[in-house]
Amino acid sequence: MRVNPVAWPLRRIAAALTVSALLAACGNSSAPEAGAARGRPNIVVILADDLGYSDLGAFGSEIRTPNIDALARDGQVLTNFHVTQLCSTTRANLLTGADHHLVGIGSLVDLVLPYQTDQPGYEGQFNHRARTIAQLLRDGGYHTYMAGKWHLGEPGPERWGFERSFALAGTLGNANNFGSQAGLENSADPVFFENGEPATLAPGKFTADHYADKLIEYVDEQRGDRKPFFLYYAVQTPHWPIQAPDQYLDRYSGVYDAGYGAIREARIGRQKALGIIPADFKVHPGTPIGTPSYGIPGPLLHRPWGLLTPLERRQEARSMEVFAGMLENLDDNVGRLLRHLKDIGQYDNTLVVFLSDNGADGNGYPIPPSGYLDNSLENYGRQGSFIYHSVGWADAGAAPFRMFKGFTAEGGISSPTLVKLPHATGASRKLPALASVLDLAPTILELAGMGNPGTQYHGREVAPLEGRSLLPLLRGETAAAHAADAVFAGEVYNHRYVRRGPWKITRADALPFAGGLLANQDWQLYNVDQDRGETTLLATRSVSTLALPAPTDEYSEIFDGLLADWRAYVERVGVALPDLQQ
């Protein structure tokens, strides 16, 4: 089936939501689901990998994601939800409720830089201050099941509270979605582990399919004891290598021939029509032309679609066709998992949270020649291929924001997030309140009746929860999750931001991998209440300790306050910085 992405009919989304709402209304008059008594709720967290803000249908995409979009019907659409700019760090925040520096994940676990080596908080695995929600929930009588990408070092999920798990161990090169070949590394070392023991996928089995199979298996094995469960479905989709089962590879044939600029513009139009962003939103124009781009065939400089050669346009369009098929496969698996919960009478009494670990990816690598990879156009997305997004498609995925994964601009840290509360159907709302991944742990624990667990766990001092429960916001009891002057801050690889009220300062460095060859920048000030697209740079300040005194301007007091917040954050969580930087 071919889809016209520029004229994608909004009525399809509206019709789907209307039909779903009618079905839900009919269901409300029937008897409660078997086994769905209003006891402690089940909890399902679905974490996508490198999913951009505009990649879901509910957030403006042309990609068909009806099962994920259905969560918007039954729940809340969080349009101002923030994560960290990279994978491991968001996962640490999510599972512990604490800043990732405090629990040993100051950087990606498989890429600790020289100035970070041997520094507290950069152990490359959970440290002695970590405590996960899986541990707390299991202690409190929950079954705890995980399937997917771990990326939090060793030991794995079996040591951090998960009763049953099937996990991708995770290094930068081993994310192949078909079996155990370790991607770029082609290593014979085990890639997957079940309950801590080496495991494999069935030949040709796709990871997202297998992970869903495992979670369904785990739930069914222990249904008889009627204990609530926590499911953590942490897929690689749509992280590189961009791959999909054969039946998904040609579903979007021709859809992306118009190019990344046209797709981005069409998505922004739908976002406005859907109410994801206001009609007068100041849209960022996109990554500057000439930015280094390691996509396929790469490395090249980011260029307008019209300046690509015919072959380059076909390669770019085909990579996005595969990406769309990969995401549709995830949607089918989300639907399969949630339908199973309905079939066994547990969906109604379940909290479902869907989010991404960071923004859309535009940071690839040069692909080395090898005898085991086949990156011919005909093999894109199949076993043995290893392809990435280019900067152009990252811009489309991050729409309407600035930059993408790896950066603390809004495109790197904004997640398309959906939350369905237990016993809530047909109550869809769009919530523009500012919220963070750190808010999920206290939300989950409060819903489970466990409250704040404090800072002692089994005789050791652990990092405290840092977020706020979102339940009052989600239940419509308040319009904000945080105080107006609450401080939000983050840092990974010297990419930093601080936000207080409407003001945000952000700073980019040269990323430590090949696709991020961007010149170092000074602190940049934006008013993100009025300009979340970060289109208007208001003022700058140097990060160097050798710089001249800061200039005096109308933003001096604001900058001074935000820089004081930054220094307090660095001291509190133990950020390791390069020499001569503040």
Coordinates of C-alpha atoms in Angstrom, one line a residue:
M1 CA 0.0 0.0 0.0
R2 CA 1.4 3.4 -1.0
V3 CA 0.9 6.5 1.1
N4 CA 1.1 10.1 0.1
P5 CA 3.0 11.6 3.0
V6 CA 2.5 15.2 2.1
A7 CA -1.2 14.9 1.9
W8 CA -1.6 12.2 4.6
P9 CA -5.3 12.5 5.6
L10 CA -5.8 13.6 9.2
R11 CA -9.3 12.0 8.9
R12 CA -7.7 8.6 9.2
I13 CA -6.3 9.4 12.6
A14 CA -9.5 11.1 13.6
A15 CA -11.6 8.2 12.4
A16 CA -9.4 5.6 14.2
L17 CA -9.8 7.6 17.4
T18 CA -13.5 7.9 16.9
V19 CA -14.1 4.2 16.3
S20 CA -11.9 3.3 19.2
A21 CA -13.8 5.7 21.5
L22 CA -17.1 4.2 20.4
L23 CA -15.8 0.7 21.2
A24 CA -14.5 1.9 24.5
A25 CA -17.9 3.4 25.3
C26 CA -19.6 0.2 24.5
G27 CA -17.1 -1.7 26.6
N28 CA -17.8 0.6 29.6
S29 CA -21.3 -0.7 29.9
S30 CA -20.2 -4.3 30.2
A31 CA -19.0 -6.3 33.2
P32 CA -15.5 -5.6 34.4
E33 CA -12.7 -7.6 32.8
A34 CA -12.0 -10.9 34.5
G35 CA -9.2 -10.6 37.0
A36 CA -9.2 -6.8 36.7
A37 CA -10.4 -6.0 40.2
R38 CA -9.2 -2.6 41.4
G39 CA -6.2 -4.0 43.2
R40 CA -2.7 -2.8 42.7
P41 CA -2.2 -2.1 39.0
N42 CA 0.1 -3.7 36.5
I43 CA 2.7 -1.5 35.0
V44 CA 4.0 -1.6 31.4
V45 CA 6.8 0.7 30.3
I46 CA 7.6 0.6 26.5
L47 CA 10.9 2.3 25.6
A48 CA 11.7 3.0 22.0
D49 CA 15.2 3.7 21.0
D50 CA 16.1 6.8 18.9
L51 CA 12.5 7.6 18.1
G52 CA 12.0 11.2 17.1
Y53 CA 9.4 13.6 18.4
S54 CA 7.4 13.5 15.1
D55 CA 7.8 9.8 14.3
L56 CA 4.5 8.5 15.7
G57 CA 1.1 9.1 14.0
A58 CA -0.2 10.7 17.2
F59 CA 2.6 13.2 16.9
G60 CA 2.2 14.0 13.2
S61 CA 3.9 11.2 11.3
E62 CA 2.9 9.5 8.1
I63 CA 4.0 6.2 9.5
R64 CA 1.1 4.0 10.5
T65 CA 1.3 3.4 14.3
P66 CA -2.4 2.8 15.2
N67 CA -1.7 0.6 18.3
I68 CA 0.6 3.1 19.9
D69 CA -1.7 6.0 18.8
A70 CA -4.6 4.2 20.6
L71 CA -2.8 5.0 23.9
A72 CA -3.6 8.6 23.1
R73 CA -7.3 7.7 23.0
D74 CA -7.2 6.0 26.3
G75 CA -4.8 8.3 28.0
Q76 CA -2.7 11.4 28.0
V77 CA -0.4 12.9 25.3
L78 CA 2.6 14.5 27.0
T79 CA 3.8 17.1 24.6
N80 CA 6.5 18.7 26.8
F81 CA 8.2 15.6 28.2
H82 CA 12.0 15.5 28.4
V83 CA 14.6 12.8 28.5
T84 CA 18.4 12.9 28.3
Q85 CA 20.1 13.2 24.9
L86 CA 21.5 9.6 24.9
C87 CA 20.6 6.1 25.5
S88 CA 22.2 4.7 28.7
T89 CA 21.7 7.9 30.6
T90 CA 17.9 8.0 30.0
R91 CA 17.6 4.3 30.9
A92 CA 19.5 5.0 34.2
N93 CA 17.2 7.9 35.0
L94 CA 14.1 5.9 34.1
L95 CA 14.9 2.8 36.2
T96 CA 16.4 4.5 39.3
G97 CA 14.5 7.8 39.4
A98 CA 17.9 9.4 40.2
D99 CA 20.3 11.5 38.0
H100 CA 22.4 9.1 36.0
H101 CA 25.7 10.6 37.2
L102 CA 24.8 9.5 40.8
V103 CA 24.3 5.9 39.9
G104 CA 27.4 5.2 37.7
I105 CA 26.1 6.1 34.3
G106 CA 27.7 9.5 33.7
S107 CA 28.2 8.6 30.0
L108 CA 27.4 5.7 27.6
V109 CA 28.5 2.6 29.4
D110 CA 30.7 1.6 26.4
L111 CA 32.2 5.0 25.7
V112 CA 33.9 6.5 28.8
L113 CA 36.3 9.3 27.7
P114 CA 39.8 9.8 29.1
Y115 CA 38.8 12.8 31.3
Q116 CA 35.9 10.7 32.7
T117 CA 37.9 7.5 33.4
D118 CA 38.1 6.5 37.1
Q119 CA 35.8 9.4 38.1
P120 CA 33.0 8.6 40.6
G121 CA 29.7 8.3 38.7
Y122 CA 31.4 7.1 35.5
E123 CA 31.8 3.4 36.4
G124 CA 30.1 2.3 33.2
Q125 CA 27.6 0.2 35.2
F126 CA 25.2 0.8 38.0
N127 CA 27.2 1.6 41.2
H128 CA 26.5 1.1 44.9
R129 CA 24.2 4.1 45.0
A130 CA 21.8 2.6 42.4
R131 CA 18.4 1.1 43.3
T132 CA 15.9 0.3 40.6
I133 CA 12.1 0.5 40.5
A134 CA 12.2 -3.2 39.5
Q135 CA 13.9 -4.0 42.9
L136 CA 11.4 -1.9 44.8
L137 CA 8.4 -3.4 43.0
R138 CA 9.6 -6.9 43.3
D139 CA 10.2 -6.4 47.1
G140 CA 6.7 -5.0 47.2
G141 CA 5.1 -8.2 45.7
Y142 CA 5.2 -7.5 42.0
H143 CA 6.5 -9.9 39.3
T144 CA 9.1 -8.0 37.3
Y145 CA 9.9 -8.9 33.7
M146 CA 12.2 -7.2 31.1
A147 CA 12.9 -7.9 27.5
G148 CA 15.0 -5.8 25.2
K149 CA 18.1 -3.6 25.3
W150 CA 19.8 -3.2 28.7
H151 CA 22.7 -0.9 27.9
L152 CA 23.5 -0.3 31.6
G153 CA 26.6 -2.4 31.9
E154 CA 27.2 -5.5 33.9
P155 CA 25.7 -7.2 35.9
G156 CA 22.5 -7.3 33.9
P157 CA 18.8 -7.0 34.7
E158 CA 18.8 -10.2 36.6
R159 CA 20.8 -8.5 39.3
W160 CA 18.8 -5.3 39.4
G161 CA 15.4 -6.6 40.3
F162 CA 14.1 -8.3 37.2
E163 CA 12.7 -11.8 38.0
R164 CA 12.8 -12.8 34.4
S165 CA 14.7 -11.1 31.6
F166 CA 15.8 -11.5 28.0
A167 CA 18.4 -8.8 27.3
L168 CA 20.6 -7.5 24.6
A169 CA 23.9 -6.9 26.5
G170 CA 24.7 -3.9 24.4
T171 CA 27.8 -2.3 23.0
L172 CA 27.9 0.4 20.3
G173 CA 28.3 -2.1 17.5
N174 CA 26.3 -5.2 18.4
A175 CA 22.7 -4.1 17.9
N176 CA 22.0 -6.4 14.9
N177 CA 18.2 -7.3 15.0
F178 CA 18.5 -10.8 13.4
G179 CA 20.2 -13.3 15.6
S180 CA 23.4 -13.1 17.5
Q181 CA 25.9 -11.7 14.9
A182 CA 27.3 -8.6 16.7
G183 CA 26.6 -6.0 14.0
L184 CA 29.7 -4.1 13.0
E185 CA 31.9 -6.0 15.4
N186 CA 31.0 -9.5 14.0
S187 CA 32.0 -10.9 17.4
A188 CA 31.4 -14.5 18.5
D189 CA 30.8 -13.3 22.0
P190 CA 27.3 -13.7 23.4
V191 CA 25.0 -10.8 22.6
F192 CA 21.7 -11.9 24.3
F193 CA 21.2 -13.2 27.8
E194 CA 18.2 -14.8 29.4
N195 CA 18.1 -14.5 33.2
G196 CA 21.9 -13.9 33.0
E197 CA 22.7 -16.9 30.9
P198 CA 23.8 -16.7 27.2
A199 CA 20.9 -17.0 24.8
T200 CA 20.1 -16.7 21.1
L201 CA 17.3 -15.7 18.8
A202 CA 15.8 -18.3 16.5
P203 CA 17.3 -18.0 13.0
G204 CA 15.8 -15.0 11.2
K205 CA 13.8 -13.9 14.3
F206 CA 13.5 -10.2 14.6
T207 CA 14.4 -8.7 18.0
A208 CA 11.2 -6.7 18.6
D209 CA 9.1 -9.8 17.8
H210 CA 11.1 -12.0 20.1
Y211 CA 11.1 -9.5 23.0
A212 CA 7.3 -9.3 22.8
D213 CA 7.1 -13.1 22.7
K214 CA 9.2 -13.3 25.8
L215 CA 7.1 -10.9 27.8
I216 CA 3.9 -12.7 26.9
E217 CA 5.5 -16.0 27.9
Y218 CA 6.7 -14.6 31.3
V219 CA 3.3 -13.2 32.1
D220 CA 1.5 -16.4 31.2
E221 CA 3.9 -18.6 33.2
Q222 CA 2.9 -17.0 36.5
R223 CA -0.7 -15.8 36.0
G224 CA -2.0 -18.2 38.5
D225 CA -0.8 -16.4 41.6
R226 CA -2.7 -13.2 40.7
K227 CA 0.3 -10.9 41.6
P228 CA 0.6 -7.7 39.7
F229 CA 3.4 -7.4 37.2
F230 CA 5.9 -4.8 35.9
L231 CA 6.8 -5.2 32.2
Y232 CA 9.7 -3.3 30.7
Y233 CA 9.7 -3.6 26.9
A234 CA 12.9 -1.9 25.8
V235 CA 13.2 -2.5 22.1
Q236 CA 16.1 -1.4 19.8
T237 CA 13.5 0.0 17.3
P238 CA 14.3 2.3 15.5
H239 CA 18.0 2.4 16.5
W240 CA 20.6 1.6 13.9
P241 CA 21.1 -0.7 12.1
I242 CA 17.8 0.2 10.5
Q243 CA 16.3 -3.2 9.7
A244 CA 12.9 -4.8 9.5
P245 CA 11.4 -8.2 8.7
D246 CA 10.9 -8.8 5.0
Q247 CA 7.1 -8.3 5.1
Y248 CA 7.6 -4.7 6.3
L249 CA 10.4 -3.6 3.9
D250 CA 8.2 -2.5 1.0
R251 CA 5.1 -1.1 2.8
Y252 CA 6.3 2.5 2.2
S253 CA 7.7 2.1 -1.3
G254 CA 7.8 5.6 -2.9
V255 CA 6.6 7.4 0.2
Y256 CA 9.8 9.2 0.8
D257 CA 10.7 10.1 -2.7
A258 CA 9.7 13.7 -2.0
G259 CA 12.7 14.0 0.4
Y260 CA 13.4 14.9 4.0
G261 CA 12.5 18.5 3.7
A262 CA 9.0 17.8 2.3
I263 CA 8.4 15.1 5.0
R264 CA 9.4 17.5 7.7
E265 CA 7.1 20.2 6.5
A266 CA 4.2 17.8 6.2
R267 CA 4.7 16.5 9.7
I268 CA 4.8 20.0 11.2
G269 CA 1.5 20.8 9.4
R270 CA -0.1 17.7 11.0
Q271 CA 1.4 18.5 14.4
K272 CA -0.4 21.9 14.3
A273 CA -3.7 20.3 13.1
L274 CA -3.5 17.7 15.9
G275 CA -2.7 20.2 18.6
I276 CA 0.7 18.9 19.4
I277 CA 2.1 22.4 18.8
P278 CA 0.2 25.6 18.5
A279 CA -0.6 27.1 15.1
D280 CA 1.8 30.0 15.8
F281 CA 4.7 27.8 16.9
K282 CA 8.1 29.1 15.8
V283 CA 9.5 26.2 13.8
H284 CA 13.3 25.8 13.7
P285 CA 14.5 25.8 10.1
G286 CA 16.6 22.6 10.6
T287 CA 20.3 21.6 10.8
P288 CA 22.5 24.0 8.8
I289 CA 23.4 23.0 5.3
G290 CA 27.0 21.7 5.3
T291 CA 26.9 19.9 8.6
P292 CA 28.8 16.6 8.4
S293 CA 26.4 13.7 7.8
Y294 CA 27.2 10.0 8.2
G295 CA 24.2 8.3 6.7
I296 CA 24.2 6.1 3.7
P297 CA 26.4 6.3 1.6
G298 CA 28.3 8.9 3.8
P299 CA 30.4 10.5 4.9
L300 CA 29.0 13.6 3.2
L301 CA 27.9 17.1 4.0
H302 CA 24.2 17.7 4.7
R303 CA 22.6 19.1 1.6
P304 CA 19.2 20.1 0.3
W305 CA 17.3 17.2 -1.3
G306 CA 17.5 18.8 -4.7
L307 CA 21.3 18.8 -4.6
L308 CA 21.6 15.0 -4.1
T309 CA 22.4 12.8 -7.0
P310 CA 19.6 10.5 -8.2
L311 CA 21.4 7.5 -6.6
E312 CA 21.8 9.4 -3.3
R313 CA 18.1 10.3 -3.3
R314 CA 17.2 6.6 -3.9
Q315 CA 19.5 5.5 -1.1
E316 CA 18.1 8.1 1.3
A317 CA 14.5 7.4 0.4
R318 CA 15.1 3.6 0.7
S319 CA 16.7 3.9 4.2
M320 CA 13.6 5.8 5.3
E321 CA 11.2 3.3 3.8
V322 CA 13.0 0.6 5.9
F323 CA 12.8 2.9 9.0
A324 CA 9.1 3.3 8.6
G325 CA 8.6 -0.5 8.2
M326 CA 10.7 -1.0 11.3
L327 CA 8.5 1.3 13.3
E328 CA 5.3 -0.3 12.0
N329 CA 6.7 -3.6 13.2
L330 CA 7.1 -2.2 16.6
D331 CA 3.6 -0.9 16.5
D332 CA 2.3 -4.3 15.6
N333 CA 4.2 -5.8 18.6
V334 CA 2.9 -3.2 21.0
G335 CA -0.6 -4.1 19.7
R336 CA 0.0 -7.8 20.2
L337 CA 1.3 -7.3 23.7
L338 CA -1.5 -5.0 24.8
R339 CA -4.1 -7.3 23.1
H340 CA -2.8 -10.2 25.2
L341 CA -3.3 -8.2 28.3
K342 CA -6.9 -7.5 27.2
D343 CA -7.4 -11.2 26.4
I344 CA -6.3 -12.2 30.0
G345 CA -8.4 -9.5 31.6
Q346 CA -5.5 -7.3 32.7
Y347 CA -5.4 -4.3 30.4
D348 CA -7.9 -2.2 32.2
N349 CA -6.0 -2.4 35.5
T350 CA -2.7 -1.5 33.8
L351 CA -0.6 1.7 33.6
V352 CA 1.0 1.9 30.2
V353 CA 3.8 4.4 29.5
F354 CA 5.3 4.8 26.1
L355 CA 8.4 7.0 25.5
S356 CA 11.7 7.3 23.6
D357 CA 15.1 7.3 25.2
N358 CA 16.3 10.4 23.2
G359 CA 15.6 12.3 20.0
A360 CA 15.9 11.2 16.4
D361 CA 19.3 9.9 15.5
G362 CA 21.5 11.8 13.0
N363 CA 24.9 10.5 14.3
G364 CA 26.2 7.7 12.2
Y365 CA 29.7 6.2 11.7
P366 CA 31.7 5.6 8.6
I367 CA 30.9 2.0 7.7
P368 CA 34.2 0.1 7.3
P369 CA 34.5 -2.4 4.4
S370 CA 33.9 -5.9 5.5
G371 CA 33.3 -9.3 4.1
Y372 CA 30.2 -10.0 6.1
L373 CA 28.1 -6.8 5.6
D374 CA 26.0 -6.3 2.5
N375 CA 24.9 -2.7 2.2
S376 CA 23.8 -2.9 -1.4
L377 CA 20.6 -1.0 -2.0
E378 CA 18.7 -4.3 -2.6
N379 CA 19.7 -5.5 0.8
Y380 CA 18.8 -2.4 2.8
G381 CA 17.1 -3.5 6.0
R382 CA 17.8 -7.2 5.6
Q383 CA 20.0 -9.4 7.7
G384 CA 23.6 -8.5 7.0
S385 CA 22.9 -4.8 6.3
F386 CA 24.0 -2.0 8.6
I387 CA 22.6 1.4 7.7
Y388 CA 21.9 4.7 9.5
H389 CA 19.8 7.8 9.3
S390 CA 21.4 10.9 7.8
V391 CA 21.1 14.4 9.3
G392 CA 18.2 15.2 6.9
W393 CA 16.0 12.4 8.2
A394 CA 17.0 13.2 11.8
D395 CA 15.7 16.8 11.2
A396 CA 12.4 15.3 10.0
G397 CA 12.2 13.1 13.0
A398 CA 13.0 15.9 15.4
A399 CA 10.4 18.3 13.9
P400 CA 9.6 21.0 14.8
F401 CA 12.7 21.4 17.0
R402 CA 16.4 22.1 16.7
M403 CA 19.0 19.4 16.4
F404 CA 18.7 15.7 17.4
K405 CA 20.1 12.9 19.5
G406 CA 23.3 13.8 21.3
F407 CA 22.4 17.4 21.7
T408 CA 20.6 19.3 24.5
A409 CA 18.6 21.3 22.1
E410 CA 14.9 20.4 22.2
G411 CA 15.2 18.0 19.3
G412 CA 17.6 15.9 21.3
I413 CA 15.8 15.7 24.6
S414 CA 12.0 15.9 23.7
S415 CA 10.2 12.5 23.7
P416 CA 6.8 11.7 22.2
T417 CA 5.3 10.3 25.3
L418 CA 1.9 8.7 26.0
V419 CA 0.5 7.5 29.3
K420 CA -2.7 5.4 30.0
L421 CA -3.8 5.2 33.6
P422 CA -5.5 2.2 35.0
H423 CA -9.3 2.2 34.5
A424 CA -9.1 5.2 32.2
T425 CA -10.6 4.9 28.7
G426 CA -11.8 7.5 26.3
A427 CA -10.3 10.3 28.3
S428 CA -7.6 11.6 25.9
R429 CA -6.0 14.9 26.7
K430 CA -2.9 16.7 25.5
L431 CA -0.8 17.9 28.4
P432 CA 1.7 20.7 27.6
A433 CA 3.0 20.7 31.2
L434 CA 6.8 20.4 31.6
A435 CA 7.8 16.9 32.8
S436 CA 10.8 14.6 32.8
V437 CA 11.8 11.0 32.7
L438 CA 12.8 11.4 36.3
D439 CA 9.2 11.8 37.2
L440 CA 8.3 8.3 36.1
A441 CA 9.7 6.4 39.0
P442 CA 7.8 8.4 41.7
T443 CA 4.7 8.1 39.5
I444 CA 5.0 4.4 39.2
L445 CA 5.8 3.9 42.9
E446 CA 2.9 6.0 44.1
L447 CA 0.5 4.2 41.8
A448 CA 1.8 0.9 43.2
G449 CA 1.0 2.2 46.7
M450 CA 4.7 2.3 47.8
G451 CA 5.4 6.1 48.1
N452 CA 8.9 7.5 48.4
P453 CA 11.4 4.8 49.4
G454 CA 13.9 7.1 51.0
T455 CA 17.7 6.8 50.7
Q456 CA 18.4 3.5 52.4
Y457 CA 18.1 0.2 50.6
H458 CA 19.2 -3.1 52.2
G459 CA 21.7 -1.5 54.4
R460 CA 23.3 0.9 51.9
E461 CA 22.9 4.6 51.1
V462 CA 21.3 5.1 47.6
A463 CA 20.5 8.1 45.5
P464 CA 17.2 9.7 46.2
L465 CA 14.3 10.0 43.8
E466 CA 14.5 13.4 42.1
G467 CA 11.3 13.8 40.2
R468 CA 7.7 14.4 41.1
S469 CA 4.8 12.1 40.8
L470 CA 2.8 12.9 37.7
L471 CA -0.5 11.4 39.0
P472 CA -2.1 14.7 40.0
L473 CA -1.3 16.0 36.5
L474 CA -2.5 12.9 34.8
R475 CA -5.7 12.8 36.8
G476 CA -6.5 16.4 36.0
E477 CA -6.0 17.6 39.6
T478 CA -3.4 20.2 38.6
A479 CA -2.2 21.9 35.4
A480 CA 1.5 21.6 36.3
A481 CA 3.8 18.8 37.5
H482 CA 6.5 21.2 38.8
A483 CA 6.8 24.6 40.4
A484 CA 7.2 27.4 38.0
D485 CA 10.8 28.1 39.1
A486 CA 11.9 24.4 39.2
V487 CA 15.4 23.8 37.9
F488 CA 16.0 21.1 35.2
A489 CA 19.6 20.4 34.2
G490 CA 21.5 17.7 32.3
E491 CA 24.9 16.8 30.8
V492 CA 26.4 14.0 28.8
Y493 CA 29.8 14.3 27.0
N494 CA 30.0 18.0 27.9
H495 CA 26.7 18.7 26.1
R496 CA 24.7 20.6 28.7
Y497 CA 21.6 22.5 29.5
V498 CA 19.9 24.3 32.4
R499 CA 16.3 25.4 32.5
R500 CA 14.4 27.4 35.0
G501 CA 11.0 28.8 34.2
P502 CA 11.0 30.1 30.6
W503 CA 14.7 30.4 30.4
K504 CA 17.1 27.7 29.0
I505 CA 20.8 27.8 28.4
T506 CA 22.3 25.0 26.3
R507 CA 25.8 24.2 25.1
A508 CA 27.0 21.8 22.4
D509 CA 30.5 20.2 22.2
A510 CA 32.1 18.0 19.5
L511 CA 30.4 14.6 20.0
P512 CA 32.9 11.8 20.7
F513 CA 31.7 9.8 17.7
A514 CA 32.1 10.5 14.0
G515 CA 28.8 12.0 13.0
G516 CA 28.9 14.8 15.5
L517 CA 31.8 16.9 14.1
L518 CA 30.3 20.1 15.3
A519 CA 32.5 23.0 16.5
N520 CA 32.4 23.7 20.3
Q521 CA 29.9 26.3 21.2
D522 CA 29.4 28.8 24.1
W523 CA 26.4 28.8 26.4
Q524 CA 23.3 29.9 24.4
L525 CA 20.2 31.5 26.0
Y526 CA 16.7 30.9 24.7
N527 CA 13.2 31.6 26.0
V528 CA 11.6 28.2 25.5
D529 CA 8.2 29.2 26.7
Q530 CA 7.9 31.6 23.8
D531 CA 10.3 29.9 21.5
R532 CA 10.6 26.1 22.1
G533 CA 11.9 25.8 18.6
E534 CA 15.0 27.7 19.7
T535 CA 14.9 29.9 16.7
T536 CA 16.1 33.1 18.4
L537 CA 19.4 33.2 20.2
L538 CA 19.1 35.8 22.9
A539 CA 22.7 35.9 24.4
T540 CA 25.8 33.8 24.8
R541 CA 28.5 33.3 27.4
S542 CA 31.9 31.5 27.2
V543 CA 32.4 28.2 28.9
S544 CA 36.2 28.7 29.3
T545 CA 37.7 29.5 32.7
L546 CA 40.2 31.7 30.8
A547 CA 37.6 33.9 29.1
L548 CA 37.3 37.6 29.8
P549 CA 34.6 38.7 32.2
A550 CA 31.1 38.2 30.8
P551 CA 29.6 41.1 29.0
T552 CA 26.8 43.2 30.6
D553 CA 23.5 43.1 28.7
E554 CA 19.8 42.8 29.4
Y555 CA 20.1 39.1 30.1
S556 CA 23.0 39.3 32.5
E557 CA 20.9 38.6 35.6
I558 CA 19.1 35.7 34.0
F559 CA 22.4 34.2 32.7
D560 CA 24.1 34.6 36.1
G561 CA 21.3 32.8 37.8
L562 CA 21.3 29.9 35.3
L563 CA 25.0 29.5 35.5
A564 CA 24.8 29.4 39.3
D565 CA 22.2 26.6 38.8
W566 CA 24.6 24.8 36.5
R567 CA 27.5 25.0 39.0
A568 CA 25.2 23.7 41.7
Y569 CA 24.2 20.8 39.5
V570 CA 27.8 19.9 38.6
E571 CA 28.7 19.8 42.3
R572 CA 25.6 17.9 43.4
V573 CA 25.8 15.0 40.8
G574 CA 29.6 15.0 40.2
V575 CA 29.8 16.0 36.5
A576 CA 33.4 15.4 35.1
L577 CA 34.4 18.2 32.8
P578 CA 37.4 18.7 30.6
D579 CA 40.1 21.0 31.9
L580 CA 39.6 24.8 31.6
Q581 CA 35.8 24.5 31.3
Q582 CA 33.1 25.6 33.8

